Structure formats: structure tokens, C-alpha cells
Short mmCIF file of C-alpha atoms and ligand atoms in Angstrom, two decimals:
data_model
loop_
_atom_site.label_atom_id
_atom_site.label_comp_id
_atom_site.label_asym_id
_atom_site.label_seq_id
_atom_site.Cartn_x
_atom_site.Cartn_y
_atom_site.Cartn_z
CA UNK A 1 6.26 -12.40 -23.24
CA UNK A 2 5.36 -11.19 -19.77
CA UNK A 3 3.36 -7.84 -19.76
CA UNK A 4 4.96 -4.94 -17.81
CA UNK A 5 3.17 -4.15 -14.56
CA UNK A 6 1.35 -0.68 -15.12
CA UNK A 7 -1.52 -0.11 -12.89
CA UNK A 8 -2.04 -0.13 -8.92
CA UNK A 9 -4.95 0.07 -7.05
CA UNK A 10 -4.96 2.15 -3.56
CA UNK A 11 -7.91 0.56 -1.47
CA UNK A 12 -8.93 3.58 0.85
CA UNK A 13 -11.93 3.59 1.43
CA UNK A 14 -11.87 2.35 5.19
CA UNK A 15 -12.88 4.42 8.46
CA UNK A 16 -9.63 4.61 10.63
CA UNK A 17 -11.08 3.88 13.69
CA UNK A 18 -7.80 3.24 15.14
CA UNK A 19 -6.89 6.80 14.43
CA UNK A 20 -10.45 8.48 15.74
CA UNK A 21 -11.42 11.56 16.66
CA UNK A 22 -8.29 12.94 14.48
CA UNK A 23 -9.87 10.42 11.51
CA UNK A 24 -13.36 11.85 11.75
CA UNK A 25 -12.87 14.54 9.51
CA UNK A 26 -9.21 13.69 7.89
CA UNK A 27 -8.60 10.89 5.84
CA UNK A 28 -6.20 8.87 7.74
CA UNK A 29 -4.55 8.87 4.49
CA UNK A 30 -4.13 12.49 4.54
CA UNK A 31 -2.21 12.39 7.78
CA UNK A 32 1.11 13.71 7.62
CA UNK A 33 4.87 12.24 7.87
CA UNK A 34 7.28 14.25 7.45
CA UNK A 35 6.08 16.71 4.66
CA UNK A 36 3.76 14.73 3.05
CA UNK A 37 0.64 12.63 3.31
CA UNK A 38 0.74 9.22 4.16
CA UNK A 39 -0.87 8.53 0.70
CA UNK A 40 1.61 10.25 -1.20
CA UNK A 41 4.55 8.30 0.06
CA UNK A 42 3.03 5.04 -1.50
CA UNK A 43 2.17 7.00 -4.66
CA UNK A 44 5.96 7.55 -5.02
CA UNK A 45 6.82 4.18 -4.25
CA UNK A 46 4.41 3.05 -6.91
CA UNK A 47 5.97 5.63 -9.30
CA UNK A 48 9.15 4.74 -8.65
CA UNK A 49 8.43 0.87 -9.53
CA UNK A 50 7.30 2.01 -13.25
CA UNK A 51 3.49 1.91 -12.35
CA UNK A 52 1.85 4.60 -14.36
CA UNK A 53 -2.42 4.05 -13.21
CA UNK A 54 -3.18 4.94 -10.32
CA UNK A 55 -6.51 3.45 -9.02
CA UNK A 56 -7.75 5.08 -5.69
CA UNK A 57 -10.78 3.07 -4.29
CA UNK A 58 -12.32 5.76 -1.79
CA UNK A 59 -14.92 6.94 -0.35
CA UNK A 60 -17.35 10.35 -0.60
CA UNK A 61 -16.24 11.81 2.39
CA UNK A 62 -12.81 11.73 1.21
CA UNK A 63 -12.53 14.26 -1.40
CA UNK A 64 -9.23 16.17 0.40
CA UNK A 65 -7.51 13.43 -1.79
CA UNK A 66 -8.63 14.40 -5.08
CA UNK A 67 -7.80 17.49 -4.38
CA UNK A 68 -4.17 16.59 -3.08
CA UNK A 69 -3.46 15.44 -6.02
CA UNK A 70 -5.37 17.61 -8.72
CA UNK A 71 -3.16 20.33 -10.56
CA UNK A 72 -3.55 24.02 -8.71
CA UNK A 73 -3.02 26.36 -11.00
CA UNK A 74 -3.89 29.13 -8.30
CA UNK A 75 -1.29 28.04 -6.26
CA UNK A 76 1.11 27.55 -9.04
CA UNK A 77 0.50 31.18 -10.23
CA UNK A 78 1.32 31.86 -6.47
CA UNK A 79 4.26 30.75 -6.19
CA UNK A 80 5.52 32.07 -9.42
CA UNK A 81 4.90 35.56 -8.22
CA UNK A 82 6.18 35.12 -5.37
CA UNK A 83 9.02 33.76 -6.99
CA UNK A 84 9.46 30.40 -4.62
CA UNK A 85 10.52 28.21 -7.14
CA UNK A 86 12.01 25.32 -5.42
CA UNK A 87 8.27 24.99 -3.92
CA UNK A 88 6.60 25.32 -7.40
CA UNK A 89 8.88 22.39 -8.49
CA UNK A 90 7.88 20.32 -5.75
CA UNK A 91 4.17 21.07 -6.65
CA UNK A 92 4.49 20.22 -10.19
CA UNK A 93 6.51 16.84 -9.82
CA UNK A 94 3.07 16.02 -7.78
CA UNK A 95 1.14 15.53 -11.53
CA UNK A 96 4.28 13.82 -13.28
CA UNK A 97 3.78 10.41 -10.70
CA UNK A 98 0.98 9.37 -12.68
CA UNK A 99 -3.03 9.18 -14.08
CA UNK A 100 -5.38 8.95 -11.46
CA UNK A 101 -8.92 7.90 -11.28
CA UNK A 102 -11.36 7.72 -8.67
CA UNK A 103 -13.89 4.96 -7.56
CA UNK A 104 -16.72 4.82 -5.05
CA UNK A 105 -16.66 2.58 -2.63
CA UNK A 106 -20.37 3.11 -1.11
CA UNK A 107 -19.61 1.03 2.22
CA UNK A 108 -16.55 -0.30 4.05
CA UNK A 109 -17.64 -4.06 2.79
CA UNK A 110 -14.19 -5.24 3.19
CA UNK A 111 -10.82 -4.70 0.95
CA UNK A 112 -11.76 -8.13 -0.82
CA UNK A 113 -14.42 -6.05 -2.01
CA UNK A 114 -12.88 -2.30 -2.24
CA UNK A 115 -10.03 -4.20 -4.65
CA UNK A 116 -13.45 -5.76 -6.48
CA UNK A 117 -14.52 -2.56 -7.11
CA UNK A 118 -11.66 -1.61 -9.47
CA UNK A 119 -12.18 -4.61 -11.50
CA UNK A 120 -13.30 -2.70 -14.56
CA UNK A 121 -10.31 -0.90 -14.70
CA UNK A 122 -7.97 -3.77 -15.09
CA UNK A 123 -7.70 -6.24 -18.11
CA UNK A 124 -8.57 -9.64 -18.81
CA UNK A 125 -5.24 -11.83 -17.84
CA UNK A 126 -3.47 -8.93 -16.38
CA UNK A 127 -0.99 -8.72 -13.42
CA UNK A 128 -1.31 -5.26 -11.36
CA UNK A 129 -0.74 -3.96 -7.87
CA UNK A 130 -2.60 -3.58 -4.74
CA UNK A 131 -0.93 -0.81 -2.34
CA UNK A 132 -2.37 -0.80 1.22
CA UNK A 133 -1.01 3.26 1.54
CA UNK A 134 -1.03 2.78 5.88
CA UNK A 135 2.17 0.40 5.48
CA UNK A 136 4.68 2.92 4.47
CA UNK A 137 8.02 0.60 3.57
CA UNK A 138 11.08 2.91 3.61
CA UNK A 139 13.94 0.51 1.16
CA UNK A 140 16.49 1.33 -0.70
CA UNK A 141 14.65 -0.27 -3.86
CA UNK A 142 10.94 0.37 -3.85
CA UNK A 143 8.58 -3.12 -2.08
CA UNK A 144 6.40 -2.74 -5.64
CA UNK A 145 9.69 -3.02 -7.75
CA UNK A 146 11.04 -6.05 -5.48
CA UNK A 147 7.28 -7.99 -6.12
CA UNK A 148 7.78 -7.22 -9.28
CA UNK A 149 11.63 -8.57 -10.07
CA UNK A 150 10.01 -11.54 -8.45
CA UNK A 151 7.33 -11.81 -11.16
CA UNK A 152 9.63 -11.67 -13.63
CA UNK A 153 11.31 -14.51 -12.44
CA UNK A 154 7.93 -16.67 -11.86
CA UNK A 155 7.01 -15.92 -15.24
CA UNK A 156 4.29 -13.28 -14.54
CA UNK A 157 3.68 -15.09 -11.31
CA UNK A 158 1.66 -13.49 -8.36
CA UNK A 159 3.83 -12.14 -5.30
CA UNK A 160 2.96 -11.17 -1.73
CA UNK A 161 5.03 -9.34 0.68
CA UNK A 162 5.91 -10.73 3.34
CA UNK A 163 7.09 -9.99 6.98
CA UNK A 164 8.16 -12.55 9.94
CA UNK A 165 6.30 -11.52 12.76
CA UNK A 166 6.59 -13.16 16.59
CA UNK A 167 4.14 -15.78 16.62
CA UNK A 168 1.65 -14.39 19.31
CA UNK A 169 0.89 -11.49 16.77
CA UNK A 170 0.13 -13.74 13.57
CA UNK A 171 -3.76 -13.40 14.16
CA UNK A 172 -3.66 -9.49 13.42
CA UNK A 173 -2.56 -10.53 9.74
CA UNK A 174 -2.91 -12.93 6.81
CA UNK A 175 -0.27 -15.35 7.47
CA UNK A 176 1.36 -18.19 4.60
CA UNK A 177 1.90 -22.06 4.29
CA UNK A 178 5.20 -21.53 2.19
CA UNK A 179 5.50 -24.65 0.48
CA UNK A 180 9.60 -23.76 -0.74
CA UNK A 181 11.82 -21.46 -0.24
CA UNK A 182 13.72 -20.25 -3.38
CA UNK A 183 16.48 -17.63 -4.30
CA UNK A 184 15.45 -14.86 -1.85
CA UNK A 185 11.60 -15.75 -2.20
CA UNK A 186 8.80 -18.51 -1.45
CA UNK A 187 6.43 -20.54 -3.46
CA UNK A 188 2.82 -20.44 -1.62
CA UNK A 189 0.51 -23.64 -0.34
CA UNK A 190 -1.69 -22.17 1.32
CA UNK A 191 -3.35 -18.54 3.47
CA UNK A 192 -4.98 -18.14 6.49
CA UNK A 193 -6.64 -15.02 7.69
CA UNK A 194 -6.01 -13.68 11.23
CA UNK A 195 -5.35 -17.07 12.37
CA UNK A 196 -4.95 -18.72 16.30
CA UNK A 197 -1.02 -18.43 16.87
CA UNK A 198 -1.40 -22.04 17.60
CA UNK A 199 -3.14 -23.06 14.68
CA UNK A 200 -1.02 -20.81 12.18
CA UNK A 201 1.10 -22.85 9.67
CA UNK A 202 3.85 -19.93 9.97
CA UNK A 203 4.52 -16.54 11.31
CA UNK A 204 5.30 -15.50 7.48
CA UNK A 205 2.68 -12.55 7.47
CA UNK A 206 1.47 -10.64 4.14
CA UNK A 207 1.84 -7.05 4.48
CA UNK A 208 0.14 -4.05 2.32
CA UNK A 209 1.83 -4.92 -1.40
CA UNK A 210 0.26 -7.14 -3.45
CA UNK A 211 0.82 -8.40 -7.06
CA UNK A 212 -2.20 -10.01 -8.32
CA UNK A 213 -3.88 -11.37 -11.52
CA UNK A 214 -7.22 -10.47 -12.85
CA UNK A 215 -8.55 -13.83 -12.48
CA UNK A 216 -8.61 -12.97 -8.62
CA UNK A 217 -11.53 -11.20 -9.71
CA UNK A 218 -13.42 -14.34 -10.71
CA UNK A 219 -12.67 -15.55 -6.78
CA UNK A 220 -13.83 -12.41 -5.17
CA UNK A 221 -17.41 -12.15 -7.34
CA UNK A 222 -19.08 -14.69 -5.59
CA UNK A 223 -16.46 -14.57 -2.14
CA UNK A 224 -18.83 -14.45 0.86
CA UNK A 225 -18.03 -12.62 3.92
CA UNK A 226 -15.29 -13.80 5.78
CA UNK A 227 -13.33 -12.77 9.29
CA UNK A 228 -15.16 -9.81 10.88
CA UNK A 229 -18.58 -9.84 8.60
CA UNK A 230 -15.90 -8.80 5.36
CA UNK A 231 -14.97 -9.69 2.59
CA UNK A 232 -11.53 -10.32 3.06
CA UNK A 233 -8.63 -10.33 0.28
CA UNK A 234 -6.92 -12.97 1.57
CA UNK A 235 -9.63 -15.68 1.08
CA UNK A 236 -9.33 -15.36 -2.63
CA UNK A 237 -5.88 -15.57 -2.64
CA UNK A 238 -5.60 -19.04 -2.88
CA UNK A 239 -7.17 -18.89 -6.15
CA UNK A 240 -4.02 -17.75 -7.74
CA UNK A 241 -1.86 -20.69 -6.27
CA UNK A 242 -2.23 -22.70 -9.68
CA UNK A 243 0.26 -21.67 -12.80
CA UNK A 244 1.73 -19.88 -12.92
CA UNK A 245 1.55 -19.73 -9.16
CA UNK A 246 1.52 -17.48 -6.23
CA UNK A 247 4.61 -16.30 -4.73
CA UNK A 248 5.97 -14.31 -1.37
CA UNK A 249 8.96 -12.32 -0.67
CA UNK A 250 10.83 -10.97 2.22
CA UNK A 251 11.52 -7.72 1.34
CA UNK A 252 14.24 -5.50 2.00
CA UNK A 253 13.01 -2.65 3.82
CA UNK A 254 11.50 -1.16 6.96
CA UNK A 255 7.67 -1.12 7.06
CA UNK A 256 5.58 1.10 9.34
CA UNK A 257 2.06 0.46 10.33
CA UNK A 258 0.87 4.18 10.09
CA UNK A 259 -2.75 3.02 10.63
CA UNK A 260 -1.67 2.76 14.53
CA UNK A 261 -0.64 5.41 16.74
CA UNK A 262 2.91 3.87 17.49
CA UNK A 263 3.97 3.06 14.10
CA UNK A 264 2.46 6.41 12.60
CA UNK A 265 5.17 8.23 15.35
CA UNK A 266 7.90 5.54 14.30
CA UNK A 267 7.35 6.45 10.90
CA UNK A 268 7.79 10.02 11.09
CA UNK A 269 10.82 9.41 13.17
CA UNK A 270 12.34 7.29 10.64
CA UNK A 271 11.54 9.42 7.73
CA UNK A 272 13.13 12.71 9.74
CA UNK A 273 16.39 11.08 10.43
CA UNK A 274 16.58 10.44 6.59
CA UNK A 275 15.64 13.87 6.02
CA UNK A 276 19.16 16.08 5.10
CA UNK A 277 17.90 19.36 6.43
CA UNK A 278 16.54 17.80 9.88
CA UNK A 279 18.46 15.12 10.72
CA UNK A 280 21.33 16.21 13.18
CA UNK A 281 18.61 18.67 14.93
CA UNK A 282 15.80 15.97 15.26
CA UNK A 283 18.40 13.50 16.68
CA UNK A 284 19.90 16.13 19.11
CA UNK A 285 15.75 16.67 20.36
CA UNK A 286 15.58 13.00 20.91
CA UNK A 287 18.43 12.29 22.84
CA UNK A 288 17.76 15.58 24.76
CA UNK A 289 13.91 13.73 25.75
P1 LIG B 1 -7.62 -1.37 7.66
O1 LIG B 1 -7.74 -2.75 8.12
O2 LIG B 1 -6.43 -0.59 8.09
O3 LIG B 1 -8.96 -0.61 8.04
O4 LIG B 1 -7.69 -1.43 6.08
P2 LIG B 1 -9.25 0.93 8.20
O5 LIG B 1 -10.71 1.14 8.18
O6 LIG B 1 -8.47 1.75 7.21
O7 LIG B 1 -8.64 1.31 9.64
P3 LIG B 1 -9.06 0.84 11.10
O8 LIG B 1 -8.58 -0.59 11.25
O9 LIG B 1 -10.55 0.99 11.26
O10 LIG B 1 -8.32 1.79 11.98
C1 LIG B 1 -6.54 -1.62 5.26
C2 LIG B 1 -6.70 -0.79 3.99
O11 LIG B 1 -7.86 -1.22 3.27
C3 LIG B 1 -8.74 -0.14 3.04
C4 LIG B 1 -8.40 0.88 4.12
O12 LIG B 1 -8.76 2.20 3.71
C5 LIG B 1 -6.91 0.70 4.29
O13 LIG B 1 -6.16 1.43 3.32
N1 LIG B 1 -10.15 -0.62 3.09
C6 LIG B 1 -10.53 -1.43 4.09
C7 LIG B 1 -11.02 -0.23 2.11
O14 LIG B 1 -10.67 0.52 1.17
N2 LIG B 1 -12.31 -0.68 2.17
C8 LIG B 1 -12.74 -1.49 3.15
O15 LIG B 1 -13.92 -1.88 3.12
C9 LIG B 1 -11.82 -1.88 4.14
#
């Protein structure tokens, strides 16, 4: 019988340097869309897809997040005096998305290595999630729940997801050699990382959800550094290609890059047009610019 998928792991324990100066003292995870942090919106997602462990890989100067997500009783007492309970709701559903625990990640070595350091926390033989929180996917079924329906169908497969990107921007991502494509999803040959448009065997690109087995961890133990002096996820990859196999899918949904300036903006757009109480206003602004 095929295990339920319980556990994710959030790598975020990189610098931002895309998002610097605002990043030098904020966690570009605790940047805001809409009316919540970047984080949070993958949190739900993972919630939403039946995870229940939530596994943030950080780092020491990012301790805004444990407190994000920490029960506040102060503020709870607050908000019960002043008798704001919609907003004391919305505060309490934070602790009902899930446990949380914290790792260390002591230097940016690479998320090869930030997912390595979470290996403890996952079983022997067990499938689980990696959630890179900067690729916010707004869908109307969650990304995680999609990689996982296609899982189920592999047999407990592994299962990347997967974006078509125009072929002069395959070398900003890990791109596929799909060797079929099946009901909605592909069986996997081979990955490159970050390759030469011309030398890249598609413009199939893997995007921030993951669903992995533990035996990756086996890979990235002894993986050396790879593209940019890291230790890159994608070069153990491969290791999962054998039975029962490693998967991709083309999800439904609209992903955002919020770990760039433009797709941080086109995020919040998005998420405020599908936001009842400032839709009609915020598209009146924008066709006012
Ligand atoms: P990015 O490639 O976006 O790197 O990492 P970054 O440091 O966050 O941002 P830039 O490129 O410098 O602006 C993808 C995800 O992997 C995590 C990051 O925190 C981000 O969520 N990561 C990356 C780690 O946790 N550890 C690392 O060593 C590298």
C-alpha cells in the first residue's frame, strides 16, 4: 500500500540577493502579498494538500519566521478585548495548518544541501515534499495535491513540477529529458541543471514543488558541488529515475517567481484581483495608471 504523503520541507535558508537592501534585514520570505507572507501562502498550499510536518530549513538570522508562526497569546488576549473577532479567527487558523520544526542551516551550501539537512526528519523509504516558498502557484487545486494524485498513480512514484519555458530562458532552471508523455504527466530520462539553450534536451523546466523519496538522501551525502560552487538538488535527481521512477507534471496553475522584483509585483496583482473586498477598486487603480 502506498504511504500517504505527510511531511514537507521549506528550504529557506538562502540570502535573497535579488531582493537586497529590502532582504538585508527581512527574510525575503517574510515579504508580503497581499495580507500575508510569502511563506505563508505555500504553508497553506501544503496544508491544503493533507501535509501535516512542516520542515523549515532556515537560517539564524531568520527568526521573524518562528515567530510568524508561533501561537501569541498576547495578541490573542488583544483581540478578545477588543472584541475583533474575525481577526482573532484569522490568527488562530495560523496554528491549525500544521507542526513545525526548525533546522539550521549554518551556510547557504546549496538547496541540495539545505533539503540534506532535514534528512533526519524523514523516514527510511518515505515519499515527502520539497516547497521552494518564492514560487507562489495560485490553482484551483493545490501544485502539492496535483504531484501527489500523480504519485498515486506511479505507485508512490517521484514527481516534479514542471513549466514550459521559451527556450532562451532554460539555463535559469533545471530543465527534463521526458522520456513519455502519459495521461496529463511525463515519465523522466534524464536532468540538466541551468543548461546552454542549445544544448538543453527540452524547455520542460522544474519549478519549486518537489515529491521525493528518502533514498535521494543516499545521492546527496556524498553529491559534490555542482553549478555555481553548490550543491545543487537537481544533480541527485536522477537517482530516483529507477522503480518506481521519477515523474513530471504540468500543472494547472499560475506560478509567480516572488524571488524577483517583477514576479513579486505580478504576484500581488494576481492575488488582489482574487481578493473579494479589493478587487473592483484595485482594477479601477490599474486601468486609471
Ligand atoms: P534561490 O535560488 O532563490 O536563492 O533559492 P536565494 O538565496 O533565496 O535568492 P537569490 O537568488 O540570492 O535572490 C531557492 C530556495 O532555496 C533556498 C532559498 O531560501 C529559496 O527558498 N536555499 C537556497 C536554501 O535554503 N539554502 C541554500 O543554500 C540555497
Amino acid at each position: 500500500m502506498i504511504k500517504q504523503v505527510k511531511k514537507a520541507i521549506f528550504p529557506i535558508a538562502g540570502l535573497g540577493t535579488r531582493f537586497l537592501p529590502a532582504t538585508k534585514s527581512i527574510p525575503k520570505e517574510m515579504l508580503i502579498i497581499l495580507d500575508r507572507p510569502i511563506l505563508e501562502w505555500a504553508v497553506i498550499e501544503a496544508s491544503l494538500s493533507g501535509i501535516e510536518e512542516m520542515i523549515f530549513v532556515t537560517s539564524s538570522k531568520k527568526n521573524s519566521i518562528i515567530e510568524h508562526f508561533d501561537k501569541s497569546s498576547i495578541l490573542e488576549d488583544l483581540l478578545k478585548k477588543k472584541k475583533k473577532m474575525d481577526k482573532l479567527l484569522l490568527i488562530q487558523s495560523q496554528n491549525k495548518l500544521g507542526n513545525f520544526s526548525y533546522l539550521i542551516q549554518d551556510e547557504p551550501k546549496g538547496l541540495g544541501h539545505a533539503v540534506w539537512c532535514a534528512r533526519k526528519l524523514i523516514g527510511k523509504d518515505e515519499n515527502f515534499v520539497v516547497i521552494l516558498p518564492d514560487d507562489i502557484i495560485l490553482s484551483k487545486k493545490p501544485a502539492v495535491k496535483q504531484l501527489i494524485d500523480v504519485s498515486c498513480k506511479t505507485k508512490g512514484g517521484s514527481v516534479l513540477a514542471l513549466e514550459k519555458v521559451p527556450k532562451k530562458e532554460v539555463y535559469k532552471y533545471g530543465v527534463i529529458n521526458p522520456k513519455r508523455k502519459m495521461n496529463g504527466f511525463y515519465s523522466i530520462n534524464s536532468l540538466v541543471e541551468k543548461p546552454k539553450p542549445e544544448k538543453a534536451p527540452s524547455n520542460l523546466s522544474v519549478v519549486g514543488r518537489y515529491l521525493l523519496n528518502s533514498k535521494i538522501f543516499e545521492k546527496l551525502e556524498k553529491q559534490k558541488k555542482g553549478f555555481g560552487g553548490e550543491i545543487q538538488l537537481t544533480d541527485s535527481l536522477a537517482s530516483l529515475i529507477d522503480d518506481p521512477g521519477l515523474f513530471g507534471i504540468e500543472f494547472e496553475g499560475k506560478r509567480f517567481d516572488c524571488g524577483s522584483k517583477l514576479g513579486f509585483i505580478e504576484a500581488n496583482l494576481n492575488f488582489g484581483l482574487s481578493d473579494k473586498e479589493i478587487n473592483s477598486s484595485l482594477r479601477k487603480k490599474i486601468r486609471n495608471l
